[in-house]
PDB file of C-alpha atoms in Angstrom:
ATOM      1  CA  MET W   7      22.433  32.011  -6.836  1.00 82.00           C
ATOM      2  CA  LYS W   8      24.264  28.758  -6.033  1.00 86.00           C
ATOM      3  CA  GLN W   9      23.415  29.031  -2.333  1.00 89.00           C
ATOM      4  CA  LYS W  10      19.730  29.607  -3.134  1.00 91.00           C
ATOM      5  CA  LEU W  11      19.688  26.458  -5.262  1.00 89.00           C
ATOM      6  CA  ILE W  12      21.338  24.453  -2.474  1.00 89.00           C
ATOM      7  CA  ASP W  13      18.830  25.812   0.065  1.00 90.00           C
ATOM      8  CA  PHE W  14      15.954  24.934  -2.263  1.00 91.00           C
ATOM      9  CA  LEU W  15      17.236  21.382  -2.684  1.00 89.00           C
ATOM     10  CA  ARG W  16      17.649  20.990   1.088  1.00 90.00           C
ATOM     11  CA  ILE W  17      14.067  22.068   1.677  1.00 91.00           C
ATOM     12  CA  SER W  18      12.625  20.034  -1.183  1.00 94.00           C
ATOM     13  CA  PHE W  19      14.618  16.826  -0.576  1.00 95.00           C
ATOM     14  CA  PRO W  20      12.022  15.040   1.622  1.00 95.00           C
ATOM     15  CA  PHE W  21       9.296  15.913  -0.881  1.00 96.00           C
ATOM     16  CA  LEU W  22      11.350  14.636  -3.805  1.00 96.00           C
ATOM     17  CA  LEU W  23      12.361  11.499  -1.898  1.00 96.00           C
ATOM     18  CA  THR W  24       8.717  10.731  -1.132  1.00 96.00           C
ATOM     19  CA  ILE W  25       7.701  11.124  -4.766  1.00 96.00           C
ATOM     20  CA  GLY W  26      10.693   9.042  -5.859  1.00 96.00           C
ATOM     21  CA  LEU W  27       9.876   6.201  -3.471  1.00 96.00           C
ATOM     22  CA  TRP W  28       6.255   6.272  -4.578  1.00 95.00           C
ATOM     23  CA  ARG W  29       7.226   6.159  -8.263  1.00 95.00           C
ATOM     24  CA  LEU W  30       9.731   3.333  -7.697  1.00 93.00           C
ATOM     25  CA  SER W  31       7.027   0.833  -6.924  1.00 92.00           C
ATOM     26  CA  VAL W  32       7.964  -2.786  -7.565  1.00 92.00           C
ATOM     27  CA  PRO W  33       5.655  -5.618  -6.419  1.00 89.00           C
ATOM     28  CA  PHE W  34       8.180  -7.384  -4.175  1.00 89.00           C
ATOM     29  CA  TRP W  35      10.423  -4.554  -2.939  1.00 92.00           C
ATOM     30  CA  ASN W  36       8.034  -1.603  -2.804  1.00 92.00           C
ATOM     31  CA  PRO W  37       4.416  -2.560  -3.553  1.00 92.00           C
ATOM     32  CA  ALA W  38       2.372   0.472  -4.594  1.00 91.00           C
ATOM     33  CA  GLY W  39       5.164   2.736  -3.342  1.00 93.00           C
ATOM     34  CA  LEU W  40       4.520   1.968   0.332  1.00 94.00           C
ATOM     35  CA  LEU W  41       8.113   2.833   1.243  1.00 95.00           C
ATOM     36  CA  ALA W  42       7.121   6.457   0.651  1.00 96.00           C
ATOM     37  CA  PHE W  43       5.631   6.279   4.146  1.00 97.00           C
ATOM     38  CA  ILE W  44       9.146   6.434   5.600  1.00 97.00           C
ATOM     39  CA  PRO W  45       9.792  10.112   4.742  1.00 97.00           C
ATOM     40  CA  MET W  46       6.086  10.881   5.182  1.00 96.00           C
ATOM     41  CA  PHE W  47       6.115   9.528   8.733  1.00 96.00           C
ATOM     42  CA  PHE W  48       9.457  11.069   9.635  1.00 96.00           C
ATOM     43  CA  CYS W  49       8.727  14.550   8.269  1.00 94.00           C
ATOM     44  CA  THR W  50       5.235  14.670   9.777  1.00 93.00           C
ATOM     45  CA  PHE W  51       5.614  13.079  13.207  1.00 92.00           C
ATOM     46  CA  ILE W  52       9.299  13.028  14.170  1.00 92.00           C
ATOM     47  CA  LYS W  53      10.704  16.162  12.559  1.00 91.00           C
ATOM     48  CA  PRO W  54       7.728  18.250  11.446  1.00 90.00           C
ATOM     49  CA  THR W  55       8.431  19.946   8.146  1.00 90.00           C
ATOM     50  CA  ASN W  56       6.440  22.864   6.812  1.00 91.00           C
ATOM     51  CA  TRP W  57       3.650  21.853   4.402  1.00 92.00           C
ATOM     52  CA  PHE W  58       4.507  18.167   4.696  1.00 94.00           C
ATOM     53  CA  LEU W  59       1.210  17.183   6.306  1.00 94.00           C
ATOM     54  CA  ILE W  60      -0.801  18.425   3.332  1.00 95.00           C
ATOM     55  CA  PHE W  61       1.664  16.824   0.931  1.00 97.00           C
ATOM     56  CA  SER W  62       1.443  13.545   2.860  1.00 96.00           C
ATOM     57  CA  ILE W  63      -2.336  13.527   2.606  1.00 96.00           C
ATOM     58  CA  PHE W  64      -2.085  13.819  -1.179  1.00 96.00           C
ATOM     59  CA  MET W  65       0.561  11.090  -1.235  1.00 96.00           C
ATOM     60  CA  CYS W  66      -1.709   8.810   0.833  1.00 96.00           C
ATOM     61  CA  ILE W  67      -4.383   9.285  -1.821  1.00 96.00           C
ATOM     62  CA  ALA W  68      -1.810   8.429  -4.512  1.00 95.00           C
ATOM     63  CA  ILE W  69      -0.729   5.303  -2.617  1.00 95.00           C
ATOM     64  CA  ASP W  70      -4.363   4.291  -2.174  1.00 95.00           C
ATOM     65  CA  TYR W  71      -4.850   4.704  -5.915  1.00 94.00           C
ATOM     66  CA  LYS W  72      -1.843   2.520  -6.755  1.00 93.00           C
ATOM     67  CA  PHE W  73      -2.676  -0.029  -4.063  1.00 90.00           C
ATOM     68  CA  GLU W  74      -6.328  -0.127  -5.208  1.00 89.00           C
ATOM     69  CA  THR W  75      -7.687   0.556  -1.755  1.00 89.00           C
ATOM     70  CA  VAL W  76     -10.394   3.068  -1.045  1.00 88.00           C
ATOM     71  CA  CYS W  77      -8.871   5.591   1.362  1.00 92.00           C
ATOM     72  CA  PHE W  78      -7.361   2.900   3.628  1.00 95.00           C
ATOM     73  CA  TRP W  79      -3.884   4.418   3.913  1.00 95.00           C
ATOM     74  CA  LEU W  80      -5.326   7.919   4.136  1.00 96.00           C
ATOM     75  CA  ALA W  81      -7.627   6.870   6.989  1.00 96.00           C
ATOM     76  CA  VAL W  82      -4.827   5.088   8.858  1.00 96.00           C
ATOM     77  CA  TYR W  83      -2.481   8.061   8.415  1.00 96.00           C
ATOM     78  CA  CYS W  84      -5.102  10.562   9.609  1.00 94.00           C
ATOM     79  CA  LEU W  85      -6.042   8.299  12.520  1.00 94.00           C
ATOM     80  CA  PHE W  86      -2.414   8.039  13.612  1.00 93.00           C
ATOM     81  CA  TYR W  87      -2.054  11.815  13.263  1.00 91.00           C
ATOM     82  CA  ALA W  88      -5.109  12.338  15.463  1.00 90.00           C
ATOM     83  CA  VAL W  89      -3.918   9.828  18.077  1.00 87.00           C
ATOM     84  CA  ASN W  90      -0.482  11.442  18.101  1.00 85.00           C
ATOM     85  CA  SER W  91      -2.083  14.853  18.647  1.00 81.00           C
ATOM     86  CA  PHE W  92      -3.914  13.643  21.751  1.00 80.00           C
ATOM     87  CA  GLN W  93      -1.053  11.735  23.353  1.00 72.00           C
ATOM     88  CA  ASN W  94       0.487  13.009  26.569  1.00 69.00           C
ATOM     89  CA  PHE W  95       2.744  10.204  27.733  1.00 72.00           C
ATOM     90  CA  ILE W  96       4.863   9.299  24.712  1.00 73.00           C
ATOM     91  CA  ASP W  97       6.877  11.904  22.846  1.00 76.00           C
ATOM     92  CA  ILE W  98       7.784  10.225  19.564  1.00 80.00           C
ATOM     93  CA  THR W  99       9.958  13.160  18.511  1.00 79.00           C
ATOM     94  CA  ARG W 100      12.481  12.107  21.181  1.00 80.00           C
ATOM     95  CA  MET W 101      12.427   8.341  20.585  1.00 83.00           C
ATOM     96  CA  ASP W 102      15.559   6.379  19.735  1.00 87.00           C
ATOM     97  CA  LEU W 103      16.500   5.718  16.109  1.00 89.00           C
ATOM     98  CA  ASN W 104      14.341   8.598  14.855  1.00 89.00           C
ATOM     99  CA  GLY W 105      11.130   6.993  16.079  1.00 90.00           C
ATOM    100  CA  LEU W 106      11.650   3.559  14.542  1.00 94.00           C
ATOM    101  CA  LEU W 107       9.386   1.865  17.094  1.00 93.00           C
ATOM    102  CA  ALA W 108       6.544   4.315  16.417  1.00 92.00           C
ATOM    103  CA  PHE W 109       6.968   3.787  12.680  1.00 95.00           C
ATOM    104  CA  ILE W 110       6.844   0.003  13.104  1.00 96.00           C
ATOM    105  CA  VAL W 111       3.652   0.316  15.170  1.00 94.00           C
ATOM    106  CA  PHE W 112       2.079   2.568  12.535  1.00 95.00           C
ATOM    107  CA  PHE W 113       3.207   0.618   9.481  1.00 96.00           C
ATOM    108  CA  GLY W 114       2.995  -2.855  11.011  1.00 96.00           C
ATOM    109  CA  SER W 115      -0.533  -2.412  12.315  1.00 96.00           C
ATOM    110  CA  SER W 116      -1.663  -1.098   8.927  1.00 95.00           C
ATOM    111  CA  VAL W 117      -0.135  -4.017   7.060  1.00 95.00           C
ATOM    112  CA  PHE W 118      -1.551  -6.420   9.660  1.00 96.00           C
ATOM    113  CA  ILE W 119      -5.070  -5.071   9.082  1.00 96.00           C
ATOM    114  CA  GLN W 120      -4.689  -5.623   5.360  1.00 94.00           C
ATOM    115  CA  VAL W 121      -3.346  -9.148   5.868  1.00 95.00           C
ATOM    116  CA  ILE W 122      -6.284 -10.019   8.136  1.00 95.00           C
ATOM    117  CA  CYS W 123      -8.796  -8.679   5.600  1.00 93.00           C
ATOM    118  CA  ASP W 124      -7.504 -11.028   2.895  1.00 89.00           C
ATOM    119  CA  PHE W 125      -5.832 -13.733   4.916  1.00 93.00           C
ATOM    120  CA  SER W 126      -3.640 -16.340   3.340  1.00 94.00           C
ATOM    121  CA  PHE W 127      -0.265 -17.725   4.316  1.00 95.00           C
ATOM    122  CA  LEU W 128       1.342 -16.011   1.318  1.00 95.00           C
ATOM    123  CA  ASN W 129      -0.157 -12.643   2.274  1.00 93.00           C
ATOM    124  CA  LEU W 130       1.081 -13.143   5.830  1.00 95.00           C
ATOM    125  CA  LEU W 131       4.622 -13.755   4.561  1.00 96.00           C
ATOM    126  CA  ARG W 132       4.399 -10.714   2.276  1.00 94.00           C
ATOM    127  CA  GLY W 133       3.208  -8.579   5.180  1.00 95.00           C
ATOM    128  CA  VAL W 134       6.008  -9.732   7.466  1.00 96.00           C
ATOM    129  CA  TRP W 135       8.562  -9.163   4.696  1.00 96.00           C
ATOM    130  CA  LEU W 136       7.228  -5.679   3.988  1.00 95.00           C
ATOM    131  CA  VAL W 137       7.326  -4.607   7.638  1.00 96.00           C
ATOM    132  CA  LEU W 138      10.868  -5.979   8.084  1.00 96.00           C
ATOM    133  CA  TRP W 139      12.043  -4.345   4.854  1.00 96.00           C
ATOM    134  CA  ALA W 140      10.506  -0.959   5.718  1.00 97.00           C
ATOM    135  CA  GLY W 141      11.932  -1.175   9.243  1.00 95.00           C
ATOM    136  CA  ALA W 142      15.399  -1.926   7.868  1.00 96.00           C
ATOM    137  CA  LEU W 143      15.250   1.042   5.493  1.00 96.00           C
ATOM    138  CA  TYR W 144      13.754   3.486   7.999  1.00 97.00           C
ATOM    139  CA  VAL W 145      16.892   4.492   9.884  1.00 95.00           C
ATOM    140  CA  PRO W 146      19.171   4.949   6.822  1.00 96.00           C
ATOM    141  CA  LEU W 147      16.562   7.026   4.981  1.00 96.00           C
ATOM    142  CA  THR W 148      15.833   9.224   7.994  1.00 95.00           C
ATOM    143  CA  LYS W 149      19.556   9.753   8.588  1.00 95.00           C
ATOM    144  CA  LEU W 150      19.880  10.729   4.915  1.00 94.00           C
ATOM    145  CA  ILE W 151      17.069  13.268   5.266  1.00 94.00           C
ATOM    146  CA  GLN W 152      18.699  14.724   8.372  1.00 93.00           C
ATOM    147  CA  ARG W 153      22.098  14.891   6.709  1.00 93.00           C
ATOM    148  CA  VAL W 154      20.780  16.636   3.598  1.00 92.00           C
ATOM    149  CA  GLN W 155      18.844  19.124   5.706  1.00 86.00           C
ATOM    150  CA  ASN W 156      21.933  19.693   7.930  1.00 81.00           C
ATOM    151  CA  ASP W 157      20.174  18.995  11.236  1.00 57.00           C
TER     152      ASP W 157
END
């Protein structure tokens, strides 16, 4: 019984972490729960986890709802998924630091698009801060996911 509970928690950890990061939304540190994209990106593109793609699509809708955007994050996520499916030259599953560069390209370009749509110097600073903050948290959170899942 104890081993089954431990196995369940290992499997469900990325899902619970994603929900936790989404719920812990604070305007400066985690606006609209955007840091939830860290486990979503990692468990979909770098280390594919069963059922995580469908879960990530629902979480993109939840982030769009909190961020008050109409399917922006969902469209960007699905676009990146489609581009990743067609790629032949870059294997992001084998990149250094659990695909940090690919995550920065995905997350940074998305934030950049939003900054350009409503440009102001303050929004530019917020966008830069958010990309740097998410990039700094990416490696520790992905290492935590790997450690919990014993990979």
